[in-house]
PDB file of C-alpha atoms and ligand atoms in Angstrom:
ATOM      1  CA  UNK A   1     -99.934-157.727  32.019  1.00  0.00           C
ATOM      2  CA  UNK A   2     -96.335-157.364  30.852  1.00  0.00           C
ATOM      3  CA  UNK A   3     -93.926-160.022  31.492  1.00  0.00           C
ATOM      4  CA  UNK A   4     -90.646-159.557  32.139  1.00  0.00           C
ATOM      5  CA  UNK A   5     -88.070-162.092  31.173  1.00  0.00           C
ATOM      6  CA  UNK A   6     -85.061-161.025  32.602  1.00  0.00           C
ATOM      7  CA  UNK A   7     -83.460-157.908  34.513  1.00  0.00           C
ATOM      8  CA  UNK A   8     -83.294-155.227  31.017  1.00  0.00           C
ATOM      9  CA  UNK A   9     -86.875-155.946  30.692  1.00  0.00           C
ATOM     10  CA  UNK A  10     -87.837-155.085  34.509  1.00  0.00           C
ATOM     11  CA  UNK A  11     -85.740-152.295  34.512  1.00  0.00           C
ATOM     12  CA  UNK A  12     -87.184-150.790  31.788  1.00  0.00           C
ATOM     13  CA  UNK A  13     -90.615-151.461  32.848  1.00  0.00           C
ATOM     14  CA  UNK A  14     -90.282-150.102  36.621  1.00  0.00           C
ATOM     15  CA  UNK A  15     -88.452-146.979  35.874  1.00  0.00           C
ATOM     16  CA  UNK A  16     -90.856-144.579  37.073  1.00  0.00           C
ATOM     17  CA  UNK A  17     -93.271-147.143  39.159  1.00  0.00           C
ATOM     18  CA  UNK A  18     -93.479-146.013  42.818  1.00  0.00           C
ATOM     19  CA  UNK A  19     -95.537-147.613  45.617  1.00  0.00           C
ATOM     20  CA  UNK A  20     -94.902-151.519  43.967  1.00  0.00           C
ATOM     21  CA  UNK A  21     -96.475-154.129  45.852  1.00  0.00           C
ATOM     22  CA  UNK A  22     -94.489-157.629  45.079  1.00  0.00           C
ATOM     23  CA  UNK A  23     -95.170-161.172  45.774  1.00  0.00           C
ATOM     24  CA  UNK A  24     -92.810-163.824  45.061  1.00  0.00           C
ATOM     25  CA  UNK A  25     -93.743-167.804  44.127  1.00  0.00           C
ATOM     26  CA  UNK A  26     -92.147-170.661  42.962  1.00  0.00           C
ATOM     27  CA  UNK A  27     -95.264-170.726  40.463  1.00  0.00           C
ATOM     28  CA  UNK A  28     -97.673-173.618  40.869  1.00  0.00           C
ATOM     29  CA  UNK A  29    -100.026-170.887  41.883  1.00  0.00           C
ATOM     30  CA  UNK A  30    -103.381-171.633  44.525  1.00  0.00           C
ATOM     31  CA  UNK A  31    -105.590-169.562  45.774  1.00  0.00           C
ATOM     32  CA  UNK A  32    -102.898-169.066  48.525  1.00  0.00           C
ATOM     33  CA  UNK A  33    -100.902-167.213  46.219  1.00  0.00           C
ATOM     34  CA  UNK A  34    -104.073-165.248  44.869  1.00  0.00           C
ATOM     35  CA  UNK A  35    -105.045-164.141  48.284  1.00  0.00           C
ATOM     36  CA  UNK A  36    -101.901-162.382  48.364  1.00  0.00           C
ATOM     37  CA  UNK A  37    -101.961-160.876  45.153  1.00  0.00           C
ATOM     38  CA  UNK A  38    -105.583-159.854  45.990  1.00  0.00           C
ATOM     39  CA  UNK A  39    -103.694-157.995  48.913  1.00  0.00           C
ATOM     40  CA  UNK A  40    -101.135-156.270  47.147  1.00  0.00           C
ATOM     41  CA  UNK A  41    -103.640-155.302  44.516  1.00  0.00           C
ATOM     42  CA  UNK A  42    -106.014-153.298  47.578  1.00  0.00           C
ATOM     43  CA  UNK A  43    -102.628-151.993  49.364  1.00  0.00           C
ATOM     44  CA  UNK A  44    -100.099-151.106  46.084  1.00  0.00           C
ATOM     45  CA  UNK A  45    -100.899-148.779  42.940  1.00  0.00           C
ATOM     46  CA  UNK A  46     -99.077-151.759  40.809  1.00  0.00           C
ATOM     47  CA  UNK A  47     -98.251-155.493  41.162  1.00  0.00           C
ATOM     48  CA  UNK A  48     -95.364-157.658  40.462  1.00  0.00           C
ATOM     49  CA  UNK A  49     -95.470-161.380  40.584  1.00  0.00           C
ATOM     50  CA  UNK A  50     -92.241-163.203  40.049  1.00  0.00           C
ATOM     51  CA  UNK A  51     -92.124-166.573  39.662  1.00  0.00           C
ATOM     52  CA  UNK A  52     -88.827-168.200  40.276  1.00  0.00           C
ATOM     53  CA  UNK A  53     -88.111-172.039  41.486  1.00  0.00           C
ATOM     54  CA  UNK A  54     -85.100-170.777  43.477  1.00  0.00           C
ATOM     55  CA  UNK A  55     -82.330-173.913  43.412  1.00  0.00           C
ATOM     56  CA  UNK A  56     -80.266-172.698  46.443  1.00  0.00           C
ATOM     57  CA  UNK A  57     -82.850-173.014  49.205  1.00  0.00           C
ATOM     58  CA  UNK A  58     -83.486-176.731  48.011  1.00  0.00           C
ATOM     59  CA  UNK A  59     -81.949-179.280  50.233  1.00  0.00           C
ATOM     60  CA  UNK A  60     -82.366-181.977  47.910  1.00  0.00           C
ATOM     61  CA  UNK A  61     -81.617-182.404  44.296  1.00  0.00           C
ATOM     62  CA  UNK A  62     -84.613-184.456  43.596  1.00  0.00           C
ATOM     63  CA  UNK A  63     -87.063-182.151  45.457  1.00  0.00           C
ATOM     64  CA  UNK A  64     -85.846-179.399  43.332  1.00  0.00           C
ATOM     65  CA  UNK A  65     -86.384-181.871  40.128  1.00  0.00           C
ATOM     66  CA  UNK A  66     -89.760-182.912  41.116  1.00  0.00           C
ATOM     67  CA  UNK A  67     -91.174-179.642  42.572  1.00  0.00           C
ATOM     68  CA  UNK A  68     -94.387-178.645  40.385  1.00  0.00           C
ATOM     69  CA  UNK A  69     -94.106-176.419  37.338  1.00  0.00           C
ATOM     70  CA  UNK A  70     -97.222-175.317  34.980  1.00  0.00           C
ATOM     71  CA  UNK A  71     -96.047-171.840  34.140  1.00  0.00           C
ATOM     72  CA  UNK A  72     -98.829-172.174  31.080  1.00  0.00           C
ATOM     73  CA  UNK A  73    -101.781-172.375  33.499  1.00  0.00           C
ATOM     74  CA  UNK A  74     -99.715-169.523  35.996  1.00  0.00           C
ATOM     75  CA  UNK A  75     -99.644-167.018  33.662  1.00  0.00           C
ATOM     76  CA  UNK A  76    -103.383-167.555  32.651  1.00  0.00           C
ATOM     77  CA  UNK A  77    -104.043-166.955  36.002  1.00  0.00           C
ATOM     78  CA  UNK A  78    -102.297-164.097  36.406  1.00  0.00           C
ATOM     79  CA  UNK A  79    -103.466-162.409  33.582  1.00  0.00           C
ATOM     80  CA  UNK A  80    -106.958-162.946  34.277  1.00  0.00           C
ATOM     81  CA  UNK A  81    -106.126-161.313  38.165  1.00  0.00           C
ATOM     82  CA  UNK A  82    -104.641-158.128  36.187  1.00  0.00           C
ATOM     83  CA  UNK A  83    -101.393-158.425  37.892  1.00  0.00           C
ATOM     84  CA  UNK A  84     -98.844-155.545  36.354  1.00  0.00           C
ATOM     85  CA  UNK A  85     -96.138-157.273  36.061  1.00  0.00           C
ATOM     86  CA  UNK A  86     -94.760-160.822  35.836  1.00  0.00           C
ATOM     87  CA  UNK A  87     -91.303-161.860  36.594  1.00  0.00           C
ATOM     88  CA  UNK A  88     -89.552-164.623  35.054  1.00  0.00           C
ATOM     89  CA  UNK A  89     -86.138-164.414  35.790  1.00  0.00           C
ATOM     90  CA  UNK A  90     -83.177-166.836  34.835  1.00  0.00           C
ATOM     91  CA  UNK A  91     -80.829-168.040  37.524  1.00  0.00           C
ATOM     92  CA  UNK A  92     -78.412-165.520  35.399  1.00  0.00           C
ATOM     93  CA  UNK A  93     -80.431-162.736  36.467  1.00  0.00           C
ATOM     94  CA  UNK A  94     -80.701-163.710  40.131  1.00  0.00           C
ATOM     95  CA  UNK A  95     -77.245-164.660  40.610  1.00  0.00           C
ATOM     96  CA  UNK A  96     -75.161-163.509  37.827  1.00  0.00           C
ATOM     97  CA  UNK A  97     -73.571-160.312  39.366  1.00  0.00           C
ATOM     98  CA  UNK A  98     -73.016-159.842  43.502  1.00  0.00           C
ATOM     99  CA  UNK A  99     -71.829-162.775  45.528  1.00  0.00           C
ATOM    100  CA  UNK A 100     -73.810-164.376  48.076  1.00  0.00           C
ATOM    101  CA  UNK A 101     -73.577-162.130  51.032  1.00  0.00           C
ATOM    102  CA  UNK A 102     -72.297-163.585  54.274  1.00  0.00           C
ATOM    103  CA  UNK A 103     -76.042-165.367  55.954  1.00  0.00           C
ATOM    104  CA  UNK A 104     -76.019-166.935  58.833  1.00  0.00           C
ATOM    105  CA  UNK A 105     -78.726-168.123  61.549  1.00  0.00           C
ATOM    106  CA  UNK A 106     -77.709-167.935  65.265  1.00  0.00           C
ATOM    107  CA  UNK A 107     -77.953-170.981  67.275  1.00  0.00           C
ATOM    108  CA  UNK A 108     -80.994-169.919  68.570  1.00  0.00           C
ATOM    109  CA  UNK A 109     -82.612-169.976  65.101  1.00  0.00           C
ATOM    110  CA  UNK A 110     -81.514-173.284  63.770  1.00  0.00           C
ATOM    111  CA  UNK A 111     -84.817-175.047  64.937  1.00  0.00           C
ATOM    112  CA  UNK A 112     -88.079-176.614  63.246  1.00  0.00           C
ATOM    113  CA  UNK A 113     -87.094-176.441  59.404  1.00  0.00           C
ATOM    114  CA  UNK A 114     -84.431-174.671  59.897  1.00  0.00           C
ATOM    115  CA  UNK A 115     -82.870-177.770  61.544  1.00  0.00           C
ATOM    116  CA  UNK A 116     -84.134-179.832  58.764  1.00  0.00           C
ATOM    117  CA  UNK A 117     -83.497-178.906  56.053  1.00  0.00           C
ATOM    118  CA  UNK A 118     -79.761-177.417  56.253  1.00  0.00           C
ATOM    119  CA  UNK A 119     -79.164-174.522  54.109  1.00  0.00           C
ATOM    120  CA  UNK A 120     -82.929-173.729  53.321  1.00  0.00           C
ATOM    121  CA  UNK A 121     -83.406-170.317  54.932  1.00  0.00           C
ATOM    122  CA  UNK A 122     -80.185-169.341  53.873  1.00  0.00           C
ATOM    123  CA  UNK A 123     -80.999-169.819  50.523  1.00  0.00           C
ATOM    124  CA  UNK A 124     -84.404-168.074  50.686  1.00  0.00           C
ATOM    125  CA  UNK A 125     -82.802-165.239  52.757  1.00  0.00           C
ATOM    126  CA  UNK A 126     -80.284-164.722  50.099  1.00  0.00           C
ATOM    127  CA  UNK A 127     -82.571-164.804  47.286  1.00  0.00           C
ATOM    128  CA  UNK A 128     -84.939-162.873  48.847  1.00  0.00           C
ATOM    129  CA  UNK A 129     -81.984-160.102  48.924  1.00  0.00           C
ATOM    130  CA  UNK A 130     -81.513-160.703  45.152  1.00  0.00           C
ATOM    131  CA  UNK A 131     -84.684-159.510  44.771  1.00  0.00           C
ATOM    132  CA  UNK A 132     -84.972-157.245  47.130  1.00  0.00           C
ATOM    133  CA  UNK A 133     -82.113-155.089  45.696  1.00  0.00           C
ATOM    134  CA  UNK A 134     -82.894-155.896  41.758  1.00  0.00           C
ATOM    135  CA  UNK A 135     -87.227-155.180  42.001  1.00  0.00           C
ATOM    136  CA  UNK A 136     -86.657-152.077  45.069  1.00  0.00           C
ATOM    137  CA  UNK A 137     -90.614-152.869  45.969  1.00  0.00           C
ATOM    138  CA  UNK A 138     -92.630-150.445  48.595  1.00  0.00           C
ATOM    139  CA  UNK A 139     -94.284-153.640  50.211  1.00  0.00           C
ATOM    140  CA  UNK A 140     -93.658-157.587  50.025  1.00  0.00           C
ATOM    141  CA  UNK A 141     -96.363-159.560  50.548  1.00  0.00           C
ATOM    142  CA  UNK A 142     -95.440-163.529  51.918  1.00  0.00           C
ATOM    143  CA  UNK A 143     -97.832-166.095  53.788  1.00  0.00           C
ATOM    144  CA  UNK A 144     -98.028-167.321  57.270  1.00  0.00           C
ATOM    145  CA  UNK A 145     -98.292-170.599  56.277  1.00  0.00           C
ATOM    146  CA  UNK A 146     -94.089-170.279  56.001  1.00  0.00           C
ATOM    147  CA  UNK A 147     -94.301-168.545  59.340  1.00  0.00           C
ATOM    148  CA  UNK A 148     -90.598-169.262  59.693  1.00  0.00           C
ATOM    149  CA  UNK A 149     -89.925-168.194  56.226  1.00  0.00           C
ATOM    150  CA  UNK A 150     -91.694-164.956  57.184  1.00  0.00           C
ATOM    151  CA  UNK A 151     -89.677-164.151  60.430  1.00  0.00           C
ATOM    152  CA  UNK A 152     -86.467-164.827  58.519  1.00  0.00           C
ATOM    153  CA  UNK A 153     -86.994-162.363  55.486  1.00  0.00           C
ATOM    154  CA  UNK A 154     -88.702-160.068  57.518  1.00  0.00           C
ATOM    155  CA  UNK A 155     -85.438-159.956  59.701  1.00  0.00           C
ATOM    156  CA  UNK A 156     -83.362-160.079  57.099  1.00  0.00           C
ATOM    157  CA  UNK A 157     -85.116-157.566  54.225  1.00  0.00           C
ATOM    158  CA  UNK A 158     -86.743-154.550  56.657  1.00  0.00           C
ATOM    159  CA  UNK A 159     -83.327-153.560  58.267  1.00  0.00           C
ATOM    160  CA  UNK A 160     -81.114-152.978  54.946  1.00  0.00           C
ATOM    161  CA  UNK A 161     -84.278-151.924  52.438  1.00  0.00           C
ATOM    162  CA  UNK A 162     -87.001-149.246  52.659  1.00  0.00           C
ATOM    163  CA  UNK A 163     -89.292-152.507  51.954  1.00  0.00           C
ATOM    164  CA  UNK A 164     -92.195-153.945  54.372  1.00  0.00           C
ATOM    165  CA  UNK A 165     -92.923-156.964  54.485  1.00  0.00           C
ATOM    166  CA  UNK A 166     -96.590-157.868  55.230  1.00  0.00           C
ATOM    167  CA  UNK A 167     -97.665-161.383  56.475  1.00  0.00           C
ATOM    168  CA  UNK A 168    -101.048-162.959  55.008  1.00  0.00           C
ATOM    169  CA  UNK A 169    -103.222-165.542  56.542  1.00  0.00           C
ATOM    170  CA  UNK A 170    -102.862-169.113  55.438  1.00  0.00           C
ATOM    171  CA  UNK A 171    -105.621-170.431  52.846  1.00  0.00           C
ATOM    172  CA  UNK A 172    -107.187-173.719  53.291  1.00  0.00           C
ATOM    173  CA  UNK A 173    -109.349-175.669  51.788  1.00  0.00           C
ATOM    174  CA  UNK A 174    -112.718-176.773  53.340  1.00  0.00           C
ATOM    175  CA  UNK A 175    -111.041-179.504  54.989  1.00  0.00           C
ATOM    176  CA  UNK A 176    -108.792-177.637  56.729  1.00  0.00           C
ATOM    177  CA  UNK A 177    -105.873-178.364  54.766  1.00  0.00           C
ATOM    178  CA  UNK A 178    -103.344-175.539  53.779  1.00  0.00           C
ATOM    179  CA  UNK A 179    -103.078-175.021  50.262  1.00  0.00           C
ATOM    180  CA  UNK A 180     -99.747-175.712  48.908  1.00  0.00           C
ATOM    181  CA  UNK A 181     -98.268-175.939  45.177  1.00  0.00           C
ATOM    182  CA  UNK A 182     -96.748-179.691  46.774  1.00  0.00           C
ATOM    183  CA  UNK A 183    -100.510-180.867  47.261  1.00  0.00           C
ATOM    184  CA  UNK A 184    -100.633-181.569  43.329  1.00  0.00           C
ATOM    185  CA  UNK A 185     -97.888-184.486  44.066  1.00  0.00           C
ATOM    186  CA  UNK A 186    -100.820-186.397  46.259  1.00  0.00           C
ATOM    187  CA  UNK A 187    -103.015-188.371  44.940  1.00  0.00           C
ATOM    188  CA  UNK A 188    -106.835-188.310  46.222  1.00  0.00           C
ATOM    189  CA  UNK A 189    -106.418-190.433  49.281  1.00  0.00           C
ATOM    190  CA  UNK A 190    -103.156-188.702  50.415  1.00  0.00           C
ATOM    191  CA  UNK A 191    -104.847-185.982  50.246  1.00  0.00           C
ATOM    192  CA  UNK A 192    -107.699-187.005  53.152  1.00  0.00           C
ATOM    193  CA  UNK A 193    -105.292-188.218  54.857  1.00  0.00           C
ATOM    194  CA  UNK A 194    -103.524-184.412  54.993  1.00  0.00           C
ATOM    195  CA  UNK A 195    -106.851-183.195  55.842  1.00  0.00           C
ATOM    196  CA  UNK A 196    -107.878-185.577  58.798  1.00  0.00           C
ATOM    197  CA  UNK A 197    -104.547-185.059  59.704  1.00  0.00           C
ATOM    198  CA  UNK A 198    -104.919-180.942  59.806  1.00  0.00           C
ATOM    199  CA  UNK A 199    -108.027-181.629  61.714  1.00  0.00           C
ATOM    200  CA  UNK A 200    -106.962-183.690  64.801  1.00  0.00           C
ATOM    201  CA  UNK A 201    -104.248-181.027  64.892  1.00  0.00           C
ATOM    202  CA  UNK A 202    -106.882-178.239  64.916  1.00  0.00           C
ATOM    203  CA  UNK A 203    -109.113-180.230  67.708  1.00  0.00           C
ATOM    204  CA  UNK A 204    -106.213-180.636  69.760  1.00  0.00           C
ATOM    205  CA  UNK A 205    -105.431-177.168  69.888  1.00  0.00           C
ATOM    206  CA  UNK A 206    -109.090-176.445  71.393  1.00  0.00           C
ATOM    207  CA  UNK A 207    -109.053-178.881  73.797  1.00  0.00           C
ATOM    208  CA  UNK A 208    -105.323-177.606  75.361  1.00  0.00           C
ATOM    209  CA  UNK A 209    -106.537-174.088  74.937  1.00  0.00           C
ATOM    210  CA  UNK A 210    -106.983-173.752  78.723  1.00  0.00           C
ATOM    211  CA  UNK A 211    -104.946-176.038  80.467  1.00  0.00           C
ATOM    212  CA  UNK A 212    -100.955-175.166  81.157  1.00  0.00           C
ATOM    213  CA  UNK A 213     -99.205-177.425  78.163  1.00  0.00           C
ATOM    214  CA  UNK A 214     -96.106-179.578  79.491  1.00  0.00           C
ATOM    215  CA  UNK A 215     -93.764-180.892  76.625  1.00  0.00           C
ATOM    216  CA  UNK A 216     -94.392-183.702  77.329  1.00  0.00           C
ATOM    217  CA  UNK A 217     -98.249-183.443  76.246  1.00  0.00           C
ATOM    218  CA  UNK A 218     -97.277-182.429  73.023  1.00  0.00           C
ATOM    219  CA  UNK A 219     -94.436-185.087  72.657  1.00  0.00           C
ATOM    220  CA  UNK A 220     -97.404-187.473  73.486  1.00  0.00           C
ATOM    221  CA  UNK A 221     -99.956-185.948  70.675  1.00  0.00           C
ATOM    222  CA  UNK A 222     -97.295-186.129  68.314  1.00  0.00           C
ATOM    223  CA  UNK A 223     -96.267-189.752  68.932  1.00  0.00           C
ATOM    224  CA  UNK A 224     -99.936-190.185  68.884  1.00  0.00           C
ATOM    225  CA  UNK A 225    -100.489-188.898  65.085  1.00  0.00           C
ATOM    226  CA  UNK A 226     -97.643-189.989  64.120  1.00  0.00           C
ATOM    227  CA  UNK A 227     -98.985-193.565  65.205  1.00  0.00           C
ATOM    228  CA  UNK A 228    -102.640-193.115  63.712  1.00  0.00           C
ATOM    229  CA  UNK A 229    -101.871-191.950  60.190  1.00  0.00           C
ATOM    230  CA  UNK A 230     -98.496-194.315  60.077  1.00  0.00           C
ATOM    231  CA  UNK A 231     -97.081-191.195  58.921  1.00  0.00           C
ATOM    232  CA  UNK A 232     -93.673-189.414  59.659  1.00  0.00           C
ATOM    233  CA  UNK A 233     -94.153-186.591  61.764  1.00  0.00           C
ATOM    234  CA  UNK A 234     -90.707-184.589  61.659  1.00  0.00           C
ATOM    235  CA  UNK A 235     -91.470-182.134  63.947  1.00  0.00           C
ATOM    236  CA  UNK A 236     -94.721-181.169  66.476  1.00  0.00           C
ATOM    237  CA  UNK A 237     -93.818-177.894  68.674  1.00  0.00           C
ATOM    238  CA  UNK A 238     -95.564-175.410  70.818  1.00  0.00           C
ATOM    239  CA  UNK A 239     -93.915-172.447  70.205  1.00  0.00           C
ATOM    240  CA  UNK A 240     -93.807-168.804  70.906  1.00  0.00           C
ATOM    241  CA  UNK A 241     -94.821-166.571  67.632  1.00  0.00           C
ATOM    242  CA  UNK A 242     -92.491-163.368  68.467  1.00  0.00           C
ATOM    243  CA  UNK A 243     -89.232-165.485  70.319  1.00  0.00           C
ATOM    244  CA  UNK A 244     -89.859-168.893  68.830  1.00  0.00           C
ATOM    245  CA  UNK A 245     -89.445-170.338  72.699  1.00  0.00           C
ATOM    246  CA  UNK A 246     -90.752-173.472  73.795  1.00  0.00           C
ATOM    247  CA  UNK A 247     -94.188-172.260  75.287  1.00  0.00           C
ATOM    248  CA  UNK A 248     -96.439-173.598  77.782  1.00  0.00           C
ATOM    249  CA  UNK A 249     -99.394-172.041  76.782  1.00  0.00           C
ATOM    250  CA  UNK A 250    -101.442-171.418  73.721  1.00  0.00           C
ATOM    251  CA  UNK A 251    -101.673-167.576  74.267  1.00  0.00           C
ATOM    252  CA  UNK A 252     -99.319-165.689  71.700  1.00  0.00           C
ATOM    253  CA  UNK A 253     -98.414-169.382  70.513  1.00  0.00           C
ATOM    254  CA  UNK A 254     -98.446-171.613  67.700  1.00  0.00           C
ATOM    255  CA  UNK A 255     -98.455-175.079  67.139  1.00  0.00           C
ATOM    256  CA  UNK A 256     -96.036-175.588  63.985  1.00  0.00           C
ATOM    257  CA  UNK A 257     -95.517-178.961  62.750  1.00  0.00           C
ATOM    258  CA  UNK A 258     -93.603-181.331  59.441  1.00  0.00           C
ATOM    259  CA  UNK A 259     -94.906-184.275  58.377  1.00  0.00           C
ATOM    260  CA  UNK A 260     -94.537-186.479  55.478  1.00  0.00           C
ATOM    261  CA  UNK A 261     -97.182-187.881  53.364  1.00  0.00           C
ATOM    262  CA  UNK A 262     -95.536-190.764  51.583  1.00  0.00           C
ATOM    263  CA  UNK A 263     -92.240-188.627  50.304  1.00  0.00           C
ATOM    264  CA  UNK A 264     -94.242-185.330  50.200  1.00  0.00           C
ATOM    265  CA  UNK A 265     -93.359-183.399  53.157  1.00  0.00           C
ATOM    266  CA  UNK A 266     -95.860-180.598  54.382  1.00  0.00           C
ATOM    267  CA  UNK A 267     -95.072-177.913  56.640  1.00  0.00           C
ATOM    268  CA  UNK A 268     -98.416-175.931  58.556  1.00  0.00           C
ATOM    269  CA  UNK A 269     -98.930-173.296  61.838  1.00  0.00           C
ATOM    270  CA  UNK A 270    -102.136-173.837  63.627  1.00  0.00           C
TER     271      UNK A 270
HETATM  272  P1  LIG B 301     -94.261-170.633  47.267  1.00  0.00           P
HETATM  273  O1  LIG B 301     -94.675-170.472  45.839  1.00  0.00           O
HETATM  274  O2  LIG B 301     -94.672-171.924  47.871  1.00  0.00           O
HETATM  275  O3  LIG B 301     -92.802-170.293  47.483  1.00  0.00           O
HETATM  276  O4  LIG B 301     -95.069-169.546  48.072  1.00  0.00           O
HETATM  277  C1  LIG B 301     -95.069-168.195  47.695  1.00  0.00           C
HETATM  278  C2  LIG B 301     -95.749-167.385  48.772  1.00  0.00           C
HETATM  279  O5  LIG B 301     -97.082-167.858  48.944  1.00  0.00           O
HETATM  280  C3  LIG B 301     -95.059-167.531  50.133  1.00  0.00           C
HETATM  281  O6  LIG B 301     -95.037-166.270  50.770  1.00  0.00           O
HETATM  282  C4  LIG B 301     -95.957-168.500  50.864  1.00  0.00           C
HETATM  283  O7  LIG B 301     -95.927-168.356  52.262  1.00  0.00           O
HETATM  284  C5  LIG B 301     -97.319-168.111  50.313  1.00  0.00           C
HETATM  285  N1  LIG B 301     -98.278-169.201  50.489  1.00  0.00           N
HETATM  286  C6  LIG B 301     -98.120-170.502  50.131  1.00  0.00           C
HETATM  287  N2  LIG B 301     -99.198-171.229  50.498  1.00  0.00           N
HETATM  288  C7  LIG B 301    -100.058-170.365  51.097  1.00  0.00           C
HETATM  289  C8  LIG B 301    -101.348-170.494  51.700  1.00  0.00           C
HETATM  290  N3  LIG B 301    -101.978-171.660  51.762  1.00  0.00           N
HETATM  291  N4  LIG B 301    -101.921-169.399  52.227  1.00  0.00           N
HETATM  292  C9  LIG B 301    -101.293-168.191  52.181  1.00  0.00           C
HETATM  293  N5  LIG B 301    -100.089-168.001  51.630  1.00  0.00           N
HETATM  294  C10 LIG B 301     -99.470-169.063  51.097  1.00  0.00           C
END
């Protein structure tokens, strides 16, 4: 594995690599992350991981502070997986030379996190240009389990770049919950609580499978779990997966939801 510290080193090492499968992270890596690595190692002829805890698609100063970094136990990981290549770029090499080009969501877009948490996507949109443009990969491979995330690079990245990007199923646990670096910051009983959580979610979903779904069952369900696990539930939506409309049914639909488990907020698609 050869790990690249900033942009001479990567240059140096791709010249000549064709058919480069790349999956970004923010490090903290889970068996999330390794499922797509495990993809891009079947699909692509070489691998590049970067790991990068991108500042301009936080929010929040103090989420960016207390987001989870082990780069030590990463780049064991990595290593043992046989990855090609591993990216650690500083900010300098992300944003040192273009300007930020001109992003910005339609009206139609600004819902679910992208109401939230103002400037997110924009951030991850633009970064995922950076390295887009700097890393020139045949396929990128990103998880459902950022479903939003997903629409927005994949709109973003496959109309100015000869790049795919391929969506991966979300990993869970065998609770049910979604594996996510932010799980670390919970301790053991915040953790059930996640899972139970994930599982009435899941349960509902069956049981509205064949019935037409008003808003207003939904608004109920969420007012509901909100009120069981005293938790904050940001947002609890039906939605179509291609348009992102309001559905009625769970046909070509997901359920996406944000909660908060103390101050740890959790995003998941059911
Ligand atoms: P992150 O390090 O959280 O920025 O995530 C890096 C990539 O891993 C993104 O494409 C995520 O969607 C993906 N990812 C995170 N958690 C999971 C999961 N539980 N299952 C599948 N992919 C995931």
């Amino acid at each position: 594995m050869k790990k690249l510290l900033n942009n001479n080193d990567l240059n140096e090492a791709l010249y000549n690599v064709s058919n480069l499968g790349f999956v970004p992270t923010m490090g903290s890596l889970h068996k999330g992350h390794i499922s797509l690595i495990k993809k891009s190692k079947n699909q692509c002829s070489k691998t590049l991981v970067s790991i990068y805890v991108n500042p301009t698609q936080f929010n929040n100063k103090n989420d960016y502070k207390n987001y989870p970094r082990n780069s030590k136990k990463d780049l064991s990981i990595l290593k043992k997986m046989k990855v090609n290549f591993v990216y650690l770029p500083k900010t300098q090499d992300i944003y040192g030379l273009k300007s930020k080009a001109k992003i910005k969501l339609n009206k139609k877009e600004k819902i679910m996190c992208a109401k939230f948490r103002k400037g997110h996507f924009e951030g991850v949109i633009d970064v995922m240009d950076r390295l887009t443009k700097i890393i020139k990969p045949k396929k990128i491979f990103m998880g459902e389990k950022d479903y939003q995330q997903l629409y927005f690079v994949k709109k973003n990245i496959e109309k100015k770049y000869q790049t795919e990007i391929i969506g991966c199923k979300t990993i869970r646990n065998k609770q049910k919950l979604a594996l996510s670096s932010r799980n670390i910051l919970l301790n053991k009983s915040q953790i059930i609580k996640a899972e139970k959580f994930t599982q009435k979610i899941i349960a509902f979903k069956k049981k509205i499978k064949t019935i037409k779904v008003t808003p207003q069952i939904i608004d109920k369900k969420k007012r509901e779990l909100s009120k069981l696990f005293k938790i904050k539930v940001q947002y609890f939506e039906l939605r179509n997966i291609i348009n992102f409309k309001i559905s009625n049914k769970i046909k070509n639909s997901k359920i996406f939801v944000a909660f908060f488990i103390d101050k740890v907020r959790l995003i998941d698609n059911f």
